[in-house]
């Protein structure tokens, strides 16, 4: 077996020497990745991401900085550059900046944050990669940021140390769902259930949920159906040197997914056409039929008894509108009296005119699939 200390030494020697970056800060550059409002198909904000010379990724450079004892200085340099970009930020958008919670209270990071006393439109993302030794001190630091107008996000939720305890203690306004819970979630009920659980918790502390790492159309559609308000990933927009607008094709894709999600969650997609006859007609035809009054309002149903095959007239025991939620409508249907519990639900428009019938079986199947 290899000596762990020797392996650590080999890894350390492979890390890039990041100290020259502090002598020549222009070697650290920033790119900005859009964060998309899924309901409105527009850019809600951007995340500032560090880029370095060569092929090593940012995580390697920050690990090298930690190894060299200058993690706070490198983090402060990235923060300083990100905050300097605020004047160029498009209207009605925010900028997120990453800060390790264990570095937030250090002098270099505090000095970088002080370069912009007004932190409105800034979201400070606290990464989850390292344990927090003093949660009480971190809570005070977060409160000071909020007092200056900043919002607070908890990054990589579900991948590291924070868990529900840190969520509850810090009460972030933005909760970022880690890529490990997003990747392939459209085909994995367990991941979707976990994402829904985090989303429900976020809602209870009045925070927005952001799904990061959206890379496929199926993932986008799944999180639209889940009602996640914000998303980020290569499918929606790659990091660029400036604040790029949302590509028109991507905007159209998001609008389509959002529209299908809205339809899937409402009864509109479950409507079945139905014959309508005036209540005064002697022979209303083969059931099911909705018997309507002079203004087209539904007064009764002409149905067939499934046990005897005999036609009978039943009252309209429940109405719904096409925009009503599937689950809520099913719950209303099942609270009816036993005699009408499984009768069709009459769907009417805003004017009260009949637009179709809803079968309780269809409502149950749709609710179970959500």
Coordinates of C-alpha atoms in Angstrom, one line a residue:
X1 CA 0.0 0.0 0.0
X2 CA 1.3 3.5 -0.9
X3 CA 2.2 5.8 2.0
X4 CA -0.7 8.3 2.4
X5 CA 1.7 11.1 3.4
X6 CA 3.9 10.4 0.4
X7 CA 0.8 10.5 -1.8
X8 CA -0.3 13.8 -0.2
X9 CA 3.2 15.2 -0.9
X10 CA 3.0 14.2 -4.6
X11 CA -0.4 15.8 -4.9
X12 CA 0.8 19.0 -3.3
X13 CA 3.8 19.2 -5.7
X14 CA 1.4 18.9 -8.6
X15 CA -0.7 21.9 -7.5
X16 CA 0.0 25.1 -9.4
X17 CA 1.9 27.9 -7.7
X18 CA -0.8 30.5 -7.3
X19 CA 1.3 33.1 -5.5
X20 CA 2.2 35.0 -8.7
X21 CA -1.5 35.7 -9.2
X22 CA -1.4 38.0 -6.3
X23 CA 1.5 39.9 -7.9
X24 CA -0.2 40.0 -11.3
X25 CA -3.9 39.9 -10.5
X26 CA -4.8 40.2 -14.2
X27 CA -4.1 36.5 -14.5
X28 CA -7.3 35.9 -12.7
X29 CA -10.3 36.7 -14.9
X30 CA -14.0 36.3 -14.5
X31 CA -16.8 34.8 -16.6
X32 CA -20.5 35.1 -15.9
X33 CA -23.1 32.3 -16.2
X34 CA -26.8 33.3 -16.5
X35 CA -29.3 32.2 -13.9
X36 CA -32.7 31.9 -15.6
X37 CA -36.2 32.7 -14.3
X38 CA -38.1 29.6 -15.6
X39 CA -41.6 31.2 -15.3
X40 CA -40.7 34.3 -17.3
X41 CA -38.0 32.8 -19.6
X42 CA -35.5 35.6 -18.8
X43 CA -32.2 36.1 -17.1
X44 CA -32.7 36.8 -13.4
X45 CA -29.0 37.0 -12.5
X46 CA -25.5 35.9 -13.2
X47 CA -22.9 33.9 -11.2
X48 CA -19.3 35.2 -11.2
X49 CA -16.9 32.4 -11.9
X50 CA -13.1 32.6 -11.7
X51 CA -10.8 31.5 -14.5
X52 CA -7.1 31.0 -14.4
X53 CA -4.2 30.5 -16.8
X54 CA -3.5 27.0 -18.1
X55 CA -5.8 23.9 -18.1
X56 CA -6.2 23.5 -14.3
X57 CA -9.8 24.2 -13.1
X58 CA -10.7 26.8 -10.5
X59 CA -11.0 24.1 -7.8
X60 CA -7.3 23.2 -8.3
X61 CA -6.2 26.8 -8.0
X62 CA -8.2 27.4 -4.9
X63 CA -6.8 24.2 -3.4
X64 CA -3.3 25.4 -4.2
X65 CA -4.1 28.7 -2.5
X66 CA -5.2 26.9 0.6
X67 CA -2.1 24.7 0.6
X68 CA 0.0 27.9 0.3
X69 CA -1.8 29.6 3.1
X70 CA -3.3 32.4 0.9
X71 CA -6.8 31.1 0.3
X72 CA -8.4 34.2 1.8
X73 CA -6.2 36.5 -0.4
X74 CA -7.2 34.6 -3.6
X75 CA -10.8 34.6 -2.6
X76 CA -10.6 38.3 -1.9
X77 CA -9.1 39.0 -5.3
X78 CA -12.0 37.2 -7.1
X79 CA -14.5 39.0 -4.9
X80 CA -12.9 42.4 -5.6
X81 CA -13.1 41.8 -9.4
X82 CA -16.7 40.5 -9.2
X83 CA -17.9 43.5 -7.2
X84 CA -16.2 45.9 -9.7
X85 CA -18.5 44.5 -12.4
X86 CA -21.7 45.5 -10.6
X87 CA -22.1 48.9 -12.6
X88 CA -22.3 46.9 -15.8
X89 CA -24.9 44.4 -14.5
X90 CA -28.1 44.5 -16.6
X91 CA -31.2 46.1 -15.1
X92 CA -33.4 43.8 -12.9
X93 CA -30.7 41.2 -12.4
X94 CA -28.4 40.2 -9.5
X95 CA -24.8 38.9 -9.3
X96 CA -23.8 35.9 -7.2
X97 CA -20.3 35.6 -5.8
X98 CA -18.9 32.6 -4.1
X99 CA -17.3 32.7 -0.6
X100 CA -16.2 29.9 1.6
X101 CA -18.0 30.3 4.9
X102 CA -14.7 29.6 6.8
X103 CA -13.1 32.5 4.9
X104 CA -16.0 35.0 5.2
X105 CA -14.7 36.5 8.5
X106 CA -11.1 36.9 7.4
X107 CA -9.6 40.3 6.9
X108 CA -8.8 40.0 3.1
X109 CA -12.4 38.9 2.3
X110 CA -13.9 41.6 4.6
X111 CA -11.8 44.2 3.0
X112 CA -12.9 43.1 -0.5
X113 CA -16.5 43.3 0.5
X114 CA -15.9 46.7 2.0
X115 CA -15.0 48.1 -1.5
X116 CA -18.7 48.2 -2.2
X117 CA -20.6 49.4 0.9
X118 CA -24.0 49.0 -0.8
X119 CA -24.4 45.3 -1.6
X120 CA -27.9 45.5 -3.1
X121 CA -28.1 43.2 -6.2
X122 CA -25.3 41.0 -4.7
X123 CA -26.0 37.4 -3.6
X124 CA -23.2 36.0 -1.5
X125 CA -23.1 32.2 -2.1
X126 CA -21.7 30.2 0.9
X127 CA -20.2 27.0 -0.5
X128 CA -20.8 23.8 1.4
X129 CA -17.5 22.1 0.8
X130 CA -16.0 22.6 4.3
X131 CA -17.4 22.2 7.8
X132 CA -18.3 25.3 9.7
X133 CA -16.6 25.4 13.1
X134 CA -18.5 28.3 14.5
X135 CA -22.0 28.6 13.2
X136 CA -22.8 31.4 15.6
X137 CA -20.1 33.6 14.3
X138 CA -21.1 32.8 10.7
X139 CA -24.7 33.8 11.5
X140 CA -23.4 37.2 12.7
X141 CA -21.4 37.7 9.6
X142 CA -24.4 36.8 7.4
X143 CA -26.5 39.3 9.3
X144 CA -24.0 42.1 8.7
X145 CA -24.1 41.3 4.9
X146 CA -27.9 41.5 4.9
X147 CA -27.8 44.8 6.8
X148 CA -25.8 46.2 3.8
X149 CA -28.4 44.9 1.3
X150 CA -26.9 41.6 0.2
X151 CA -28.9 38.4 -0.1
X152 CA -27.4 35.1 1.0
X153 CA -27.4 31.8 -0.9
X154 CA -26.4 28.3 0.3
X155 CA -24.5 26.7 -2.6
X156 CA -24.2 23.0 -3.5
X157 CA -27.1 22.0 -1.2
X158 CA -27.1 18.3 -0.8
X159 CA -23.5 17.6 -1.6
X160 CA -21.6 18.6 1.6
X161 CA -21.6 19.6 5.2
X162 CA -24.4 22.0 5.7
X163 CA -27.5 19.9 5.6
X164 CA -30.7 21.0 7.2
X165 CA -28.9 22.4 10.2
X166 CA -27.1 25.1 8.2
X167 CA -30.2 25.8 6.2
X168 CA -32.1 26.4 9.3
X169 CA -29.4 28.4 11.0
X170 CA -28.6 30.8 8.2
X171 CA -32.1 31.1 6.6
X172 CA -30.7 31.8 3.1
X173 CA -32.8 33.6 0.5
X174 CA -31.5 31.3 -2.2
X175 CA -30.9 27.6 -2.0
X176 CA -28.9 26.1 -4.8
X177 CA -29.6 22.4 -5.5
X178 CA -26.4 20.6 -6.2
X179 CA -25.7 19.1 -9.6
X180 CA -25.5 15.6 -8.0
X181 CA -29.3 15.9 -7.3
X182 CA -30.1 17.4 -10.7
X183 CA -28.2 15.1 -13.1
X184 CA -30.6 12.5 -14.5
X185 CA -33.3 13.5 -12.0
X186 CA -35.9 13.3 -14.8
X187 CA -35.5 9.5 -14.9
X188 CA -34.8 9.0 -11.1
X189 CA -37.9 9.3 -8.8
X190 CA -35.6 9.3 -5.8
X191 CA -33.6 12.4 -6.9
X192 CA -36.9 14.1 -7.8
X193 CA -38.3 13.3 -4.4
X194 CA -35.1 14.7 -2.7
X195 CA -35.3 17.9 -4.9
X196 CA -39.0 18.3 -4.0
X197 CA -38.1 17.9 -0.3
X198 CA -35.4 20.6 -0.5
X199 CA -37.8 22.8 -2.4
X200 CA -40.5 22.4 0.2
X201 CA -38.0 23.2 3.0
X202 CA -36.8 26.3 1.0
X203 CA -40.4 27.5 0.7
X204 CA -40.9 27.2 4.4
X205 CA -38.0 29.5 5.2
X206 CA -39.1 31.9 2.4
X207 CA -36.2 31.0 0.1
X208 CA -36.0 30.4 -3.7
X209 CA -34.8 27.1 -5.0
X210 CA -32.2 27.1 -7.9
X211 CA -31.4 23.9 -9.8
X212 CA -27.8 24.2 -11.0
X213 CA -26.2 22.1 -13.7
X214 CA -29.2 21.7 -16.0
X215 CA -27.7 20.1 -19.1
X216 CA -30.5 18.3 -20.9
X217 CA -34.0 19.2 -22.1
X218 CA -35.5 16.4 -20.0
X219 CA -33.9 17.8 -16.8
X220 CA -35.3 21.2 -17.7
X221 CA -38.8 19.8 -18.2
X222 CA -38.6 17.8 -15.0
X223 CA -37.7 20.9 -12.9
X224 CA -40.3 23.0 -14.6
X225 CA -42.9 20.4 -13.7
X226 CA -41.6 20.5 -10.1
X227 CA -42.1 24.3 -10.0
X228 CA -38.5 25.2 -9.4
X229 CA -38.3 29.0 -10.0
X230 CA -34.6 29.4 -11.0
X231 CA -32.2 27.2 -13.0
X232 CA -28.6 27.4 -14.3
X233 CA -26.6 25.2 -16.5
X234 CA -25.0 24.7 -19.9
X235 CA -28.3 24.1 -21.6
X236 CA -29.5 27.5 -20.5
X237 CA -26.2 29.5 -21.0
X238 CA -22.5 28.9 -20.7
X239 CA -20.2 31.2 -18.9
X240 CA -19.1 34.2 -21.0
X241 CA -16.7 37.2 -20.3
X242 CA -19.7 39.6 -20.2
X243 CA -23.3 39.6 -19.2
X244 CA -24.8 37.8 -22.1
X245 CA -28.6 37.9 -22.7
X246 CA -30.6 34.7 -22.9
X247 CA -30.4 33.1 -26.4
X248 CA -33.8 33.4 -28.2
X249 CA -33.8 29.7 -28.9
X250 CA -33.2 28.9 -25.2
X251 CA -35.9 31.4 -24.2
X252 CA -38.4 29.6 -26.5
X253 CA -37.4 26.3 -25.1
X254 CA -37.9 27.5 -21.5
X255 CA -41.3 29.0 -22.4
X256 CA -42.4 25.8 -24.0
X257 CA -41.4 23.7 -21.0
X258 CA -43.0 26.1 -18.6
X259 CA -46.3 26.1 -20.6
X260 CA -46.4 22.3 -20.7
X261 CA -45.7 22.1 -17.0
X262 CA -48.6 24.5 -16.3
X263 CA -50.9 22.4 -18.4
X264 CA -49.7 19.2 -16.7
X265 CA -50.6 20.6 -13.3
X266 CA -54.0 21.8 -14.2
X267 CA -57.2 20.0 -15.3
X268 CA -57.1 21.5 -18.8
X269 CA -55.3 18.6 -20.3
X270 CA -57.8 16.1 -18.8
X271 CA -60.9 17.5 -20.3
X272 CA -63.2 15.2 -22.3
X273 CA -65.8 16.6 -24.7
X274 CA -69.4 16.2 -23.8
X275 CA -72.8 16.7 -25.5
X276 CA -75.0 19.5 -24.1
X277 CA -78.7 19.6 -24.3
X278 CA -81.3 22.0 -22.9
X279 CA -82.8 20.6 -19.7
X280 CA -86.3 20.8 -21.3
X281 CA -85.5 18.4 -24.1
X282 CA -87.4 15.1 -23.8
X283 CA -84.7 12.9 -25.4
X284 CA -81.2 14.2 -24.5
X285 CA -79.4 11.4 -26.2
X286 CA -76.8 8.8 -25.1
X287 CA -75.1 9.6 -21.8
X288 CA -73.0 11.3 -20.7
X289 CA -74.9 14.5 -21.4
X290 CA -74.8 17.9 -19.6
X291 CA -78.3 19.4 -19.2
X292 CA -78.0 23.1 -19.4
X293 CA -80.3 26.1 -18.7
X294 CA -81.3 29.1 -20.9
X295 CA -77.9 30.7 -20.4
X296 CA -75.9 27.6 -21.0
X297 CA -75.3 27.0 -17.3
X298 CA -75.0 23.3 -16.3
X299 CA -78.0 22.1 -14.3
X300 CA -77.8 18.3 -14.3
X301 CA -76.0 15.3 -15.7
X302 CA -77.5 12.5 -17.7
X303 CA -75.4 9.4 -16.8
X304 CA -75.4 5.7 -17.2
X305 CA -75.3 3.5 -14.1
X306 CA -72.2 1.3 -14.5
X307 CA -73.9 -1.6 -12.6
X308 CA -77.2 -1.7 -14.4
X309 CA -76.5 0.2 -17.6
X310 CA -79.6 2.3 -17.0
X311 CA -79.6 6.0 -17.7
X312 CA -80.4 8.4 -14.9
X313 CA -80.2 12.0 -14.1
X314 CA -77.8 13.3 -11.4
X315 CA -77.2 16.7 -10.0
X316 CA -74.0 18.7 -10.9
X317 CA -72.2 18.0 -7.6
X318 CA -68.9 19.8 -8.5
X319 CA -67.7 22.4 -11.0
X320 CA -64.1 23.2 -11.9
X321 CA -62.3 25.6 -14.2
X322 CA -59.6 24.6 -16.7
X323 CA -56.9 26.4 -14.6
X324 CA -57.7 24.5 -11.4
X325 CA -55.0 22.3 -9.9
X326 CA -55.4 18.5 -10.6
X327 CA -54.7 17.4 -7.0
X328 CA -56.9 20.0 -5.4
X329 CA -59.8 19.1 -7.8
X330 CA -59.4 15.4 -7.0
X331 CA -59.5 16.2 -3.3
X332 CA -62.7 18.2 -3.7
X333 CA -64.3 15.4 -5.8
X334 CA -63.6 12.7 -3.2
X335 CA -65.1 14.8 -0.4
X336 CA -68.5 14.7 -2.1
X337 CA -71.3 12.4 -0.8
X338 CA -70.9 8.7 -1.6
X339 CA -73.7 8.8 -4.1
X340 CA -71.9 11.5 -6.2
X341 CA -68.2 10.8 -5.3
X342 CA -67.3 9.2 -8.7
X343 CA -69.6 11.3 -10.9
X344 CA -67.9 13.3 -13.6
X345 CA -66.9 16.9 -12.7
X346 CA -68.3 19.6 -14.9
X347 CA -65.6 22.0 -16.2
X348 CA -66.8 25.5 -17.0
X349 CA -65.0 28.6 -18.3
X350 CA -65.0 32.0 -16.5
X351 CA -68.4 32.8 -17.9
X352 CA -69.9 29.6 -16.6
X353 CA -70.3 27.9 -19.9
X354 CA -69.6 24.1 -20.1
X355 CA -66.2 23.2 -21.7
X356 CA -66.1 19.5 -20.9
X357 CA -66.2 16.8 -18.3
X358 CA -63.5 15.5 -16.0
X359 CA -63.5 11.8 -15.0
X360 CA -62.4 11.1 -11.4
X361 CA -60.2 8.2 -12.6
X362 CA -58.3 10.6 -14.9
X363 CA -57.8 13.1 -12.0
X364 CA -56.5 10.3 -9.8
X365 CA -54.0 9.1 -12.5
X366 CA -52.8 12.6 -13.2
X367 CA -52.3 13.3 -9.5
X368 CA -50.4 10.1 -8.9
X369 CA -48.0 10.9 -11.8
X370 CA -47.1 14.3 -10.4

